[in-house]
Coordinates of C-alpha atoms in Angstrom, one line a residue:
Chain A
X1078 CA 0.0 0.0 0.0
X1079 CA 2.7 2.4 0.9
X1080 CA 4.5 1.8 -2.4
X1081 CA 1.2 2.6 -4.2
X1082 CA 1.0 5.8 -2.3
X1083 CA 4.6 6.7 -3.0
X1084 CA 3.9 6.1 -6.7
X1085 CA 0.9 8.5 -6.6
X1086 CA 2.4 11.2 -4.5
X1087 CA 3.7 13.4 -7.4
X1088 CA 0.5 13.3 -9.5
X1089 CA -1.5 13.9 -6.4
X1090 CA 0.7 16.9 -5.5
X1091 CA 0.3 18.3 -9.0
X1092 CA -3.5 18.0 -8.8
X1093 CA -3.5 19.6 -5.3
X1094 CA -1.4 22.4 -6.6
X1095 CA -3.8 23.0 -9.5
X1096 CA -6.9 22.8 -7.2
X1097 CA -5.2 25.1 -4.7
X1098 CA -4.6 27.6 -7.4
X1099 CA -8.3 27.5 -8.3
X1100 CA -9.3 27.8 -4.6
X1101 CA -7.1 30.9 -4.3
X1102 CA -8.0 32.7 -7.5
X1103 CA -11.3 31.2 -8.6
X1104 CA -13.3 30.0 -5.6
X1105 CA -16.5 29.4 -7.7
X1106 CA -14.6 26.5 -9.2
X1107 CA -15.7 24.4 -6.2
X1108 CA -19.4 25.4 -6.2
X1109 CA -21.9 22.7 -6.8
X1110 CA -25.4 23.4 -8.0
X1111 CA -28.4 21.4 -8.8
X1112 CA -29.8 22.7 -12.1
X1113 CA -33.0 21.1 -13.5
X1114 CA -32.2 17.9 -11.5
X1115 CA -28.7 17.9 -12.8
X1116 CA -25.5 18.3 -10.8
X1117 CA -23.4 21.1 -12.2
X1118 CA -20.2 23.0 -11.3
X1119 CA -16.7 23.2 -12.6
X1120 CA -15.6 19.9 -11.0
X1121 CA -18.5 18.1 -12.6
X1122 CA -17.6 19.8 -15.9
X1123 CA -14.0 18.5 -15.6
X1124 CA -15.2 14.9 -15.2
X1125 CA -17.9 15.2 -17.8
X1126 CA -15.8 16.7 -20.5
X1127 CA -12.8 14.6 -19.5
X1128 CA -14.7 11.3 -19.8
X1129 CA -13.3 10.5 -23.3
X1130 CA -9.7 11.1 -22.2
X1131 CA -10.4 9.2 -18.9
X1132 CA -11.7 6.2 -20.9
X1133 CA -8.7 6.3 -23.3
X1134 CA -6.3 6.6 -20.4
X1135 CA -7.7 3.5 -18.7
X1136 CA -7.1 1.4 -21.8
X1137 CA -3.8 3.1 -22.6
X1138 CA -2.5 2.2 -19.1
X1139 CA -2.9 -1.5 -19.8
X1140 CA -1.3 -1.1 -23.3
X1141 CA 1.6 0.8 -21.9
X1142 CA 1.8 -1.7 -19.0
X1143 CA 2.7 -4.4 -21.6
X1144 CA 5.4 -2.1 -22.9
X1145 CA 3.3 -1.1 -25.9
X1146 CA 1.6 2.0 -27.1
X1147 CA -1.6 2.7 -29.1
X1148 CA -1.4 5.8 -31.4
X1149 CA -4.7 4.9 -33.2
X1150 CA -7.2 5.6 -30.4
X1151 CA -8.2 9.0 -31.8
X1152 CA -8.9 7.5 -35.2
X1153 CA -10.8 4.6 -33.6
X1154 CA -13.0 7.3 -31.8
X1155 CA -13.7 8.8 -35.2
X1156 CA -14.6 5.4 -36.8
X1157 CA -16.9 4.5 -33.9
X1158 CA -18.8 7.8 -34.1
X1159 CA -19.1 7.5 -37.8
X1160 CA -20.4 3.9 -37.6
X1161 CA -23.0 4.9 -35.0
X1162 CA -24.2 8.0 -36.9
X1163 CA -24.4 6.0 -40.2
X1164 CA -26.4 3.2 -38.5
X1165 CA -28.8 5.8 -36.9
X1166 CA -29.2 7.4 -40.3
X1167 CA -30.4 4.1 -41.7
X1168 CA -33.0 4.1 -38.8
X1169 CA -31.3 1.3 -36.9
X1170 CA -32.3 0.9 -33.3
X1171 CA -30.1 2.9 -30.9
X1172 CA -28.9 -0.3 -29.2
X1173 CA -27.8 -1.8 -32.5
X1174 CA -25.9 1.4 -33.5
X1175 CA -24.1 1.4 -30.2
X1176 CA -23.2 -2.3 -30.5
X1177 CA -22.0 -1.8 -34.1
X1178 CA -19.7 1.1 -33.0
X1179 CA -18.3 -0.9 -30.1
X1180 CA -17.8 -3.9 -32.5
X1181 CA -15.9 -1.6 -34.9
X1182 CA -13.7 -0.6 -31.9
X1183 CA -13.1 -4.2 -31.0
X1184 CA -12.2 -5.1 -34.6
X1185 CA -9.8 -2.2 -34.7
X1186 CA -8.2 -3.4 -31.5
X1187 CA -7.9 -7.0 -32.8
X1188 CA -6.3 -5.5 -36.0
X1189 CA -3.7 -3.6 -33.9
X1190 CA -3.2 -6.6 -31.5
X1191 CA -2.6 -9.0 -34.4
X1192 CA 0.0 -6.8 -36.1
X1193 CA 1.8 -6.6 -32.7
X1194 CA 1.6 -10.2 -31.7
X1195 CA 1.3 -12.2 -34.9
X1196 CA 3.4 -10.1 -37.2
X1197 CA 5.8 -8.9 -34.5
X1198 CA 5.7 -5.3 -35.6
X1199 CA 6.7 -2.7 -32.9
X1200 CA 3.5 -1.3 -31.4
X1201 CA 4.3 2.3 -32.2
X1202 CA 4.5 1.4 -35.9
X1203 CA 1.7 -1.1 -35.9
X1204 CA -0.8 1.4 -34.5
X1205 CA 0.6 4.2 -36.7
X1206 CA -0.9 2.4 -39.6
X1207 CA -4.4 2.7 -38.2
X1208 CA -3.7 6.2 -37.0
X1209 CA -3.1 7.1 -40.7
X1210 CA -5.8 5.0 -42.3
X1211 CA -8.5 5.2 -39.6
X1212 CA -9.6 8.7 -40.3
X1213 CA -9.8 7.7 -44.0
X1214 CA -12.1 4.8 -43.0
X1215 CA -14.2 7.1 -40.9
X1216 CA -14.6 9.6 -43.8
X1217 CA -15.4 6.7 -46.1
X1218 CA -18.3 5.8 -43.8
X1219 CA -19.6 9.4 -43.5
X1220 CA -18.8 10.1 -47.2
X1221 CA -16.7 13.0 -46.0
X1222 CA -19.5 14.9 -44.5
X1223 CA -20.3 15.6 -40.8
X1224 CA -23.2 13.2 -40.2
X1225 CA -25.8 14.9 -38.0
X1226 CA -27.7 12.8 -35.4
X1227 CA -31.3 13.9 -34.7
X1228 CA -31.2 16.0 -31.6
X1229 CA -34.2 14.1 -30.0
X1230 CA -32.6 10.7 -30.6
X1231 CA -32.3 8.5 -27.5
X1232 CA -28.6 8.0 -28.6
X1233 CA -27.7 11.4 -27.4
X1234 CA -28.3 10.4 -23.8
X1235 CA -24.8 8.8 -23.8
X1236 CA -23.3 12.3 -24.2
X1237 CA -25.8 14.6 -22.6
X1238 CA -28.1 12.5 -20.4
X1239 CA -28.3 12.6 -16.6
X1240 CA -29.1 9.7 -14.3
X1241 CA -29.9 10.6 -10.6
X1242 CA -28.3 14.0 -11.2
X1243 CA -25.0 12.6 -12.5
X1244 CA -24.1 13.1 -16.2
X1245 CA -24.1 9.8 -18.1
X1246 CA -20.4 10.2 -19.4
X1247 CA -19.2 10.2 -15.8
X1248 CA -21.2 7.1 -15.1
X1249 CA -19.8 5.3 -18.1
X1250 CA -16.3 6.2 -17.0
X1251 CA -17.0 5.0 -13.4
X1252 CA -18.4 1.7 -14.7
X1253 CA -15.4 1.2 -16.9
X1254 CA -12.9 2.1 -14.2
X1255 CA -14.6 -0.2 -11.7
X1256 CA -14.8 -3.1 -14.2
X1257 CA -11.2 -2.8 -15.3
X1258 CA -9.9 -2.5 -11.7
X1259 CA -11.7 -5.7 -10.8
X1260 CA -10.4 -7.4 -13.9
X1261 CA -6.8 -6.5 -13.4
X1262 CA -6.5 -6.7 -9.6
X1263 CA -8.8 -9.6 -8.7
X1264 CA -7.7 -11.8 -11.6
X1265 CA -4.2 -12.6 -12.7
X1266 CA -4.5 -10.4 -15.8
X1267 CA -2.8 -7.4 -14.1
X1268 CA 0.1 -9.5 -13.0
X1269 CA 0.5 -11.0 -16.5
X1270 CA 0.5 -7.5 -18.0
X1271 CA 3.2 -6.3 -15.7
X1272 CA 5.2 -9.5 -16.3
X1273 CA 5.0 -9.0 -20.1
X1274 CA 6.0 -5.3 -19.8
X1275 CA 8.8 -6.1 -17.3
X1276 CA 10.4 -8.9 -19.2
X1277 CA 8.6 -10.5 -22.1
X1278 CA 11.1 -13.3 -22.6
X1279 CA 11.1 -14.3 -19.0
X1280 CA 7.3 -14.2 -18.7
X1281 CA 7.1 -16.4 -21.8
X1282 CA 9.5 -18.9 -20.2
X1283 CA 7.4 -18.7 -17.0
X1284 CA 4.4 -19.9 -19.0
X1285 CA 2.5 -16.6 -19.5
X1286 CA 0.6 -16.7 -22.7
X1287 CA 2.0 -13.5 -24.1
X1288 CA 0.2 -13.4 -27.4
X1289 CA -3.4 -13.8 -26.3
X1290 CA -2.9 -11.4 -23.4
X1291 CA -1.4 -8.7 -25.6
X1292 CA -4.2 -9.2 -28.1
X1293 CA -6.8 -8.9 -25.3
X1294 CA -5.2 -5.6 -24.1
X1295 CA -5.4 -4.0 -27.5
X1296 CA -9.0 -5.3 -27.9
X1297 CA -10.0 -3.7 -24.6
X1298 CA -8.3 -0.5 -25.7
X1299 CA -10.3 -0.5 -29.0
X1300 CA -13.6 -1.0 -27.2
X1301 CA -12.8 1.8 -24.7
X1302 CA -11.8 4.1 -27.6
X1303 CA -15.1 3.3 -29.3
X1304 CA -17.0 4.2 -26.1
X1305 CA -15.1 7.5 -26.0
X1306 CA -16.0 8.1 -29.6
X1307 CA -19.7 7.4 -28.8
X1308 CA -19.7 9.9 -26.0
X1309 CA -18.1 12.5 -28.2
X1310 CA -20.6 11.9 -31.1
X1311 CA -23.6 11.9 -28.7
X1312 CA -22.4 15.1 -27.0
X1313 CA -22.3 17.1 -30.2
X1314 CA -25.1 15.0 -31.9
X1315 CA -22.9 14.5 -34.9
X1316 CA -20.0 12.3 -36.2
X1317 CA -17.1 14.5 -37.3
X1318 CA -14.6 12.2 -39.0
X1319 CA -11.9 14.8 -39.3
X1320 CA -11.9 16.2 -35.7
X1321 CA -13.4 13.6 -33.4
X1322 CA -10.6 12.5 -31.1
X1323 CA -8.0 14.5 -32.9
X1324 CA -4.7 14.4 -30.9
X1325 CA -6.6 12.7 -28.0
X1326 CA -4.2 9.7 -28.2
X1327 CA -1.5 12.1 -27.1
X1328 CA -3.6 13.4 -24.2
X1329 CA -4.2 9.8 -23.1
X1330 CA -0.6 8.8 -23.3
X1331 CA 0.3 12.0 -21.4
X1332 CA -2.3 11.1 -18.7
X1333 CA -0.7 7.7 -18.2
X1334 CA 2.8 9.2 -18.0
X1335 CA 1.8 11.9 -15.6
X1336 CA 0.1 9.3 -13.5
X1337 CA 3.4 7.5 -13.0
X1338 CA 3.3 4.6 -15.4
X1339 CA 6.6 4.4 -17.3
X1340 CA 6.5 4.2 -21.1
X1341 CA 8.9 1.3 -20.9
X1342 CA 6.2 -0.9 -19.4
X1343 CA 6.1 -3.1 -16.3
X1344 CA 4.3 -1.6 -13.3
X1345 CA 1.2 0.3 -14.1
X1346 CA -1.4 2.2 -12.0
X1347 CA -4.9 2.8 -13.2
X1348 CA -5.6 5.3 -10.4
X1349 CA -2.5 7.3 -11.3
X1350 CA -3.7 7.5 -15.0
X1351 CA -7.1 8.7 -13.8
X1352 CA -5.5 11.4 -11.7
X1353 CA -3.3 12.2 -14.8
X1354 CA -6.3 12.6 -17.0
X1355 CA -8.1 14.7 -14.4
X1356 CA -5.0 17.0 -14.2
X1357 CA -5.0 17.5 -18.0
X1358 CA -8.7 18.3 -18.0
X1359 CA -8.6 20.5 -14.9
X1360 CA -5.8 22.5 -16.7
X1361 CA -8.1 23.2 -19.7
X1362 CA -11.1 24.0 -17.5
X1363 CA -9.0 26.3 -15.3
X1364 CA -7.8 28.2 -18.4
X1365 CA -11.3 28.3 -19.8
X1366 CA -12.9 29.5 -16.6
X1367 CA -10.4 32.4 -16.5
X1368 CA -11.9 32.9 -19.9
X1369 CA -12.0 36.2 -21.6
X1370 CA -8.5 37.5 -20.9
X1371 CA -6.8 34.2 -21.4
X1372 CA -6.7 32.7 -24.9
X1373 CA -7.6 29.0 -25.1
X1374 CA -4.4 28.2 -27.0
X1375 CA -2.4 29.0 -23.9
X1376 CA -3.5 25.5 -22.9
X1377 CA -1.1 24.0 -25.4
X1378 CA 1.9 25.9 -24.1
X1379 CA 1.1 25.0 -20.5
X1380 CA 0.6 21.4 -21.5
X1381 CA 4.1 21.5 -23.1
X1382 CA 5.6 22.7 -19.9
X1383 CA 3.7 20.1 -17.9
X1384 CA 4.9 17.2 -20.1
X1385 CA 8.5 18.4 -19.8
X1386 CA 8.4 18.9 -16.0
X1387 CA 6.8 15.5 -15.5
X1388 CA 9.3 13.8 -17.8
X1389 CA 12.2 15.4 -16.0
X1390 CA 10.9 14.5 -12.6
X1391 CA 10.8 10.8 -13.7
X1392 CA 14.2 11.0 -15.3
X1393 CA 16.7 9.0 -13.2
X1394 CA 19.5 10.9 -15.1
X1395 CA 18.3 14.2 -13.7
X1396 CA 18.2 12.8 -10.1
X1397 CA 21.7 11.5 -10.6
X1398 CA 22.9 14.9 -11.8
X1399 CA 21.2 16.6 -8.9
X1400 CA 22.5 14.3 -6.2
X1401 CA 26.0 14.6 -7.7
X1402 CA 26.0 18.4 -7.5
X1403 CA 24.4 18.3 -4.0
X1404 CA 27.2 16.0 -2.8
X1405 CA 29.9 18.1 -4.3
X1406 CA 28.5 21.2 -2.6
X1407 CA 28.7 19.4 0.8
Chain B
X1315 CA 26.4 -8.6 -55.9
X1316 CA 23.9 -10.5 -53.8
X1317 CA 25.1 -8.7 -50.7
X1318 CA 24.5 -5.4 -52.4
X1319 CA 21.1 -6.6 -53.6
X1320 CA 20.1 -7.8 -50.2
X1321 CA 21.1 -4.6 -48.6
X1322 CA 19.3 -2.5 -51.1
X1323 CA 16.2 -4.5 -51.7
X1324 CA 13.8 -2.4 -49.6
X1325 CA 14.9 0.6 -51.8
X1326 CA 14.4 -1.4 -55.0
X1327 CA 10.9 -2.4 -53.7
X1328 CA 10.1 1.3 -53.2
X1329 CA 11.4 2.2 -56.6
X1330 CA 9.3 -0.6 -58.2
X1331 CA 6.1 0.6 -56.4
X1332 CA 6.8 4.1 -57.6
X1333 CA 7.4 3.1 -61.2
X1334 CA 4.3 0.9 -61.3
X1335 CA 2.2 3.6 -59.7
X1336 CA 3.5 6.3 -62.0
X1337 CA 3.0 4.1 -65.1
X1338 CA -0.5 3.1 -64.0
X1339 CA -1.5 6.8 -63.3
X1340 CA 0.0 7.8 -66.7
X1341 CA -2.0 5.2 -68.6
X1342 CA -5.2 5.9 -66.7
X1343 CA -5.1 9.7 -66.9
X1344 CA -4.0 11.4 -70.1
X1345 CA -1.8 14.4 -69.3
X1346 CA -0.4 12.9 -66.1
X1347 CA 2.9 11.9 -67.8
X1348 CA 4.0 15.4 -68.6
X1349 CA 7.0 17.3 -67.3
X1350 CA 4.6 20.0 -66.1
X1351 CA 2.6 17.4 -63.9
X1352 CA 5.8 15.7 -62.8
X1353 CA 7.2 19.1 -61.5
X1354 CA 3.8 19.7 -59.8
X1355 CA 4.3 16.5 -57.7
X1356 CA 7.4 18.2 -56.3
X1357 CA 5.8 21.7 -55.9
X1358 CA 2.7 20.4 -54.1
X1359 CA 4.6 18.3 -51.7
X1360 CA 7.7 20.4 -51.0
X1361 CA 6.7 21.1 -47.4
X1362 CA 6.0 17.4 -46.8
X1363 CA 9.2 16.4 -48.6
X1364 CA 11.4 18.8 -46.5
X1365 CA 9.9 17.5 -43.3
X1366 CA 10.5 13.9 -44.5
X1367 CA 14.1 14.7 -45.3
X1368 CA 14.6 15.9 -41.7
X1369 CA 12.6 13.0 -40.3
X1370 CA 15.0 10.6 -42.1
X1371 CA 17.9 11.6 -39.9
X1372 CA 15.7 11.2 -36.8
X1373 CA 14.4 7.8 -37.7
X1374 CA 17.9 6.6 -38.9
X1375 CA 19.1 7.4 -35.4
X1376 CA 16.2 5.3 -33.9
X1377 CA 14.2 8.3 -32.8
X1378 CA 11.0 10.0 -33.8
X1379 CA 9.9 13.6 -34.2
X1380 CA 6.3 14.4 -33.6
X1381 CA 6.8 18.2 -33.6
X1382 CA 7.4 18.8 -37.4
X1383 CA 3.9 19.8 -38.3
X1384 CA 3.7 22.3 -35.5
X1385 CA 7.1 23.7 -36.3
X1386 CA 6.1 24.2 -40.0
X1387 CA 3.0 26.2 -38.8
X1388 CA 5.1 28.2 -36.3
X1389 CA 7.8 29.0 -38.9
X1390 CA 5.2 30.2 -41.4
X1391 CA 3.6 32.5 -38.8
X1392 CA 6.9 33.9 -37.5
X1393 CA 8.1 34.6 -41.1
X1394 CA 4.8 36.3 -42.0
X1395 CA 4.8 38.3 -38.8
X1396 CA 8.4 39.5 -39.1
X1397 CA 7.9 40.6 -42.7
X1398 CA 4.4 42.1 -42.4
X1399 CA 4.4 43.7 -39.0
X1400 CA 8.1 43.9 -38.3
X1401 CA 8.9 45.2 -41.8
X1402 CA 11.9 42.9 -42.2
X1403 CA 13.1 42.1 -45.7
X1404 CA 12.9 38.5 -46.7
X1405 CA 16.7 38.2 -46.7
X1406 CA 16.8 39.0 -43.0
X1407 CA 13.7 37.2 -42.0
X1408 CA 14.4 33.8 -43.6
X1409 CA 17.8 33.3 -41.8
X1410 CA 16.2 34.4 -38.5
X1411 CA 13.4 32.0 -38.8
X1412 CA 15.7 29.1 -39.8
X1413 CA 17.9 29.9 -36.8
X1414 CA 14.9 29.9 -34.5
X1415 CA 13.8 26.5 -35.9
X1416 CA 17.3 24.9 -35.5
X1417 CA 17.5 26.2 -32.0
X1418 CA 14.2 24.7 -31.0
X1419 CA 15.2 21.3 -32.5
X1420 CA 18.6 21.5 -30.8
X1421 CA 16.9 22.1 -27.4
X1422 CA 14.7 19.0 -27.9
X1423 CA 17.8 16.9 -28.9
X1424 CA 19.7 18.1 -25.9
X1425 CA 16.8 17.3 -23.5
X1426 CA 16.4 13.8 -25.1
X1427 CA 20.2 13.1 -24.9
X1428 CA 21.0 14.6 -21.5
X1429 CA 18.0 13.3 -19.5
X1430 CA 17.6 10.0 -21.5
X1431 CA 14.0 10.8 -22.1
X1432 CA 11.9 9.1 -24.9
X1433 CA 12.0 11.2 -28.1
X1434 CA 8.3 10.5 -28.4
X1435 CA 7.5 12.5 -25.2
X1436 CA 10.0 15.3 -25.7
X1437 CA 8.9 16.1 -29.3
X1438 CA 5.3 15.8 -28.1
X1439 CA 6.0 18.6 -25.7
X1440 CA 7.7 20.5 -28.6
X1441 CA 4.6 20.0 -30.7
X1442 CA 2.3 21.5 -28.0
X1443 CA 4.7 24.4 -27.5
X1444 CA 5.2 25.2 -31.2
X1445 CA 1.5 24.8 -32.1
X1446 CA 0.5 26.8 -29.1
X1447 CA 3.0 29.6 -29.9
X1448 CA 1.8 29.7 -33.5
X1449 CA -1.8 30.0 -32.5
X1450 CA -1.0 32.7 -29.8
X1451 CA 1.0 34.9 -32.1
X1452 CA -2.0 36.7 -33.6
X1453 CA -5.7 36.6 -32.8
X1454 CA -6.8 35.7 -36.3
X1455 CA -4.4 32.7 -36.7
X1456 CA -3.6 33.6 -40.3
X1457 CA -1.4 36.3 -41.9
X1458 CA -2.0 37.1 -45.6
X1459 CA 1.2 37.9 -47.4
X1460 CA 0.4 37.4 -51.1
X1461 CA 0.4 41.2 -51.7
X1462 CA 4.0 41.4 -50.6
X1463 CA 6.2 42.1 -53.7
X1464 CA 9.1 39.9 -52.4
X1465 CA 6.9 36.9 -51.9
X1466 CA 5.2 37.5 -55.2
X1467 CA 8.5 37.6 -57.1
X1468 CA 9.8 34.5 -55.3
X1469 CA 6.7 32.5 -56.0
X1470 CA 6.9 33.2 -59.7
X1471 CA 10.5 31.8 -60.0
X1472 CA 10.3 28.8 -62.4
X1473 CA 13.2 26.7 -63.8
X1474 CA 12.0 24.0 -66.3
X1475 CA 8.5 24.0 -64.6
X1476 CA 10.1 23.5 -61.2
X1477 CA 9.2 26.3 -58.8
X1478 CA 11.3 27.5 -55.8
X1479 CA 9.7 25.2 -53.2
X1480 CA 10.4 22.2 -55.4
X1481 CA 14.0 23.3 -55.9
X1482 CA 14.5 23.8 -52.2
X1483 CA 13.2 20.3 -51.5
X1484 CA 15.5 18.7 -54.2
X1485 CA 18.5 20.7 -52.8
X1486 CA 17.7 19.4 -49.3
X1487 CA 17.6 15.8 -50.6
X1488 CA 21.0 16.3 -52.3
X1489 CA 22.6 17.9 -49.2
X1490 CA 21.1 15.3 -46.9
X1491 CA 22.4 12.5 -49.1
X1492 CA 25.9 13.9 -49.2
X1493 CA 25.9 14.5 -45.4
X1494 CA 24.8 11.0 -44.6
X1495 CA 27.1 9.4 -47.1
X1496 CA 30.3 11.3 -46.9
X1497 CA 30.6 12.9 -43.5
X1498 CA 31.6 11.7 -40.1
X1499 CA 28.3 13.1 -38.8
X1500 CA 26.4 11.0 -41.2
X1501 CA 28.2 7.8 -40.2
X1502 CA 27.6 8.6 -36.5
X1503 CA 23.8 8.9 -37.2
X1504 CA 23.8 5.4 -38.6
X1505 CA 26.0 4.2 -35.7
X1506 CA 23.6 5.6 -33.1
X1507 CA 20.7 4.0 -34.8
X1508 CA 22.3 0.6 -35.0
X1509 CA 23.6 0.4 -31.4
X1510 CA 24.0 3.6 -29.3
X1511 CA 26.1 2.2 -26.5
X1512 CA 28.5 0.6 -29.1
X1513 CA 28.7 4.0 -30.8
X1514 CA 29.5 5.7 -27.5
X1515 CA 32.1 3.1 -26.5
X1516 CA 33.8 3.6 -29.9
X1517 CA 34.2 7.3 -28.9
X1518 CA 31.8 8.7 -31.4
X1519 CA 30.4 12.1 -30.5
X1520 CA 26.8 10.9 -29.6
X1521 CA 25.8 14.0 -27.7
X1522 CA 26.5 16.5 -30.4
X1523 CA 25.2 14.2 -33.1
X1524 CA 21.9 13.6 -31.4
X1525 CA 21.5 17.4 -30.9
X1526 CA 22.4 17.9 -34.5
X1527 CA 19.9 15.3 -35.7
X1528 CA 16.9 17.0 -34.0
X1529 CA 18.2 20.5 -35.1
X1530 CA 18.3 19.3 -38.7
X1531 CA 14.8 17.9 -38.4
X1532 CA 13.4 21.2 -37.0
X1533 CA 15.5 23.1 -39.6
X1534 CA 14.0 21.1 -42.4
X1535 CA 10.5 21.6 -41.0
X1536 CA 11.2 25.3 -40.7
X1537 CA 12.3 25.4 -44.3
X1538 CA 9.1 23.6 -45.1
X1539 CA 7.1 26.4 -43.4
X1540 CA 9.0 29.0 -45.3
X1541 CA 8.3 27.4 -48.7
X1542 CA 4.7 27.1 -47.7
X1543 CA 4.5 30.9 -47.2
X1544 CA 6.1 31.3 -50.6
X1545 CA 3.8 28.8 -52.2
X1546 CA 0.5 29.8 -50.6
X1547 CA 1.2 33.5 -49.8
X1548 CA 0.1 33.2 -46.2
X1549 CA 1.3 32.3 -42.7
X1550 CA -1.1 29.8 -41.2
X1551 CA -1.1 28.7 -37.6
X1552 CA -3.3 25.6 -38.2
X1553 CA -1.3 24.5 -41.2
X1554 CA 0.3 21.0 -41.5
X1555 CA -2.0 19.3 -38.9
X1556 CA -0.9 15.6 -38.7
X1557 CA 1.8 16.2 -41.3
X1558 CA 4.2 14.4 -39.1
X1559 CA 2.4 11.2 -39.8
X1560 CA 2.8 11.6 -43.6
X1561 CA 6.4 12.4 -43.1
X1562 CA 7.0 9.3 -41.0
X1563 CA 5.0 7.2 -43.6
X1564 CA 7.2 8.6 -46.4
X1565 CA 10.4 7.7 -44.6
X1566 CA 9.2 4.1 -43.8
X1567 CA 7.8 3.5 -47.3
X1568 CA 11.2 4.7 -48.5
X1569 CA 12.8 1.7 -46.8
X1570 CA 14.2 3.3 -43.7
X1571 CA 13.8 0.9 -40.8
X1572 CA 11.9 2.5 -37.9
X1573 CA 14.2 0.8 -35.3
X1574 CA 17.1 2.9 -36.9
X1575 CA 20.4 2.1 -38.4
X1576 CA 19.3 1.3 -42.0
X1577 CA 17.9 3.4 -44.8
X1578 CA 18.6 6.3 -47.0
X1579 CA 17.3 9.7 -48.0
X1580 CA 17.0 8.6 -51.6
X1581 CA 14.4 6.1 -50.3
X1582 CA 12.6 9.0 -48.6
X1583 CA 12.5 11.0 -51.9
X1584 CA 10.9 8.0 -53.6
X1585 CA 8.5 7.6 -50.6
X1586 CA 7.5 11.3 -50.9
X1587 CA 6.8 10.8 -54.6
X1588 CA 4.7 7.7 -54.0
X1589 CA 2.6 9.7 -51.4
X1590 CA 2.5 12.6 -53.9
X1591 CA 1.1 10.4 -56.7
X1592 CA -1.5 8.8 -54.3
X1593 CA -2.6 12.3 -53.2
X1594 CA -2.8 13.6 -56.8
X1595 CA -4.9 10.7 -58.2
X1596 CA -8.3 11.8 -56.7
X1597 CA -8.0 15.2 -58.5
X1598 CA -7.9 13.3 -61.8
X1599 CA -10.4 10.6 -61.0
X1600 CA -13.8 12.0 -60.3
X1601 CA -15.3 9.2 -58.2
X1602 CA -12.3 8.7 -56.0
X1603 CA -12.3 10.7 -52.9
X1604 CA -9.5 12.1 -50.8
X1605 CA -10.2 9.7 -47.9
X1606 CA -9.1 6.8 -50.2
X1607 CA -5.6 8.4 -50.1
X1608 CA -5.4 8.0 -46.4
X1609 CA -6.5 4.3 -46.6
X1610 CA -4.0 3.7 -49.5
X1611 CA -1.2 5.3 -47.5
X1612 CA -2.0 3.2 -44.5
X1613 CA -2.1 0.0 -46.6
X1614 CA 1.2 0.8 -48.3
X1615 CA 2.7 1.5 -44.8
X1616 CA 1.5 -1.9 -43.7
X1617 CA 3.0 -3.7 -46.8
X1618 CA 6.4 -2.0 -46.3
X1619 CA 6.5 -2.7 -42.6
X1620 CA 5.6 -6.3 -43.1
X1621 CA 8.3 -6.6 -45.8
X1622 CA 10.9 -5.0 -43.4
X1623 CA 9.9 -7.6 -40.9
X1624 CA 10.3 -10.4 -43.4
X1625 CA 13.7 -9.2 -44.5
X1626 CA 14.8 -8.9 -40.8
X1627 CA 13.8 -12.5 -40.2
X1628 CA 15.5 -13.6 -43.5
X1629 CA 18.7 -11.8 -42.4
X1630 CA 18.5 -13.4 -39.0
X1631 CA 18.0 -16.8 -40.5
X1632 CA 21.0 -16.4 -42.7
X1633 CA 23.5 -15.7 -40.0

């Protein structure tokens, strides 16, 4: 337990710093209201708007845990949104449209996983292929247009609905987080993932079935990305093949790294990635809530600084340099 | 002979694909096989080509650079801003922008090398920084320059149908080829990509080479942004979105191995031309749409990556 806490201390400190900043300069950030039977407030906004990145970060944690990476999740989001919107246009029932989109995500995951496990292509290249081609597939489905979804469709509940006062995207994320935590910590799956990421050769000799587990992890990632795509499409009531999930794969990877999971694989922490994703979303919301006199694009520059600082904090080389200069000064 | 063949066969594969694709397009679309159209393949893709030349150095060293698209946008905005609002002449503005780009790349290279951080993350930070800076420069995100006499005169330069952006691209290919083949720096790039610790133990200057590699990549991207301003007559903060993907694809299709150590800039030139033809085809063929180009590029990427994999297994089996 203490090792888990130690692992989470930096991301938690960063989040505390960010929230403290808001508390000092923007106290209304912490206000909650009930508006038309719907919980609202900046913190609810963070979780609600952050739901797609949170879902992606969950899956990405497992993928990175095996020592892999998935660059195609933004493109999979676009494909899933396009599939759902196209199905709804053909008057398919909402449940069928959702199932088709999740199925497309699963298929994309199996494609990625097969390239990594069967063909032995490094994950960064294997998933690059779908990152390039995926948006083309999404545009093929939508015929290059932004497919609108009827605003009164029951489908839009996924993005805009409220159950017991809580926005549905948050509930979807909570369900996925709970399900995955149970899956990786109460079964041996989490252990196997860490074994593969730690030392693939050794885990193979120890009898871990590396191929099927890798495949399963990419499949899970695909389904989660599809769910994120559904939330995005339902939120704006349209499938935008060009912009849905654009650069979100990078945010998801960032969330995982900020959360304390190393890109080299091995030990992973779902909770850390969740905190990482919340940090990223809180940053954007903070900048937005300062609004008028702060341009939105500042977000990108601040994100760059955050990436760099987090990377440097995790760099053992920097620690070695610092301890050396400290000792010398003694 | 067979050794040379085995070493160069990915390049031969790329050349074969290019020839077949060009021949097929020429047969299918009358007018495609003219010098005018051939030159246009270079004009239209000069920015991508320049970025891909820089990316070749990075990938040969076993790294990756996600920042090139954003650096292109930033360079185009800074150049336009210096000339339009700053009143700089183009002869002063271009070197200044190139120096800025090279410095940005050198910083990324230094951080990657000194702190042993993954190039993926450091250049991701570079991408956010450059894109953010480009968007923050002016409120309207775009600076029109076409009325500037200097830009106008440069954009009308033509030699044998090749315009200035195309010539800059070809010159960069020639320079990069010479640098990789004949200089100590070039050999060190390959050595780092093959086995970095071996390169360091041999006493090769890995630090300065790594910094140089990322400086060259950003320098090429900056040149890409400059030729974009000359070609389109505007600085554009949202230009070249996801261009880094096409640049990486061109390098890989050109036969450079993503793990580093093997490949060539001539392959990258062929790879860029393949992408250029695939992108040009929808404008000739009415029913084909631009999204097919993305799928086709993805499939080509798949084929070449699988071929690389096979050749690695083949090579491993031989020894």
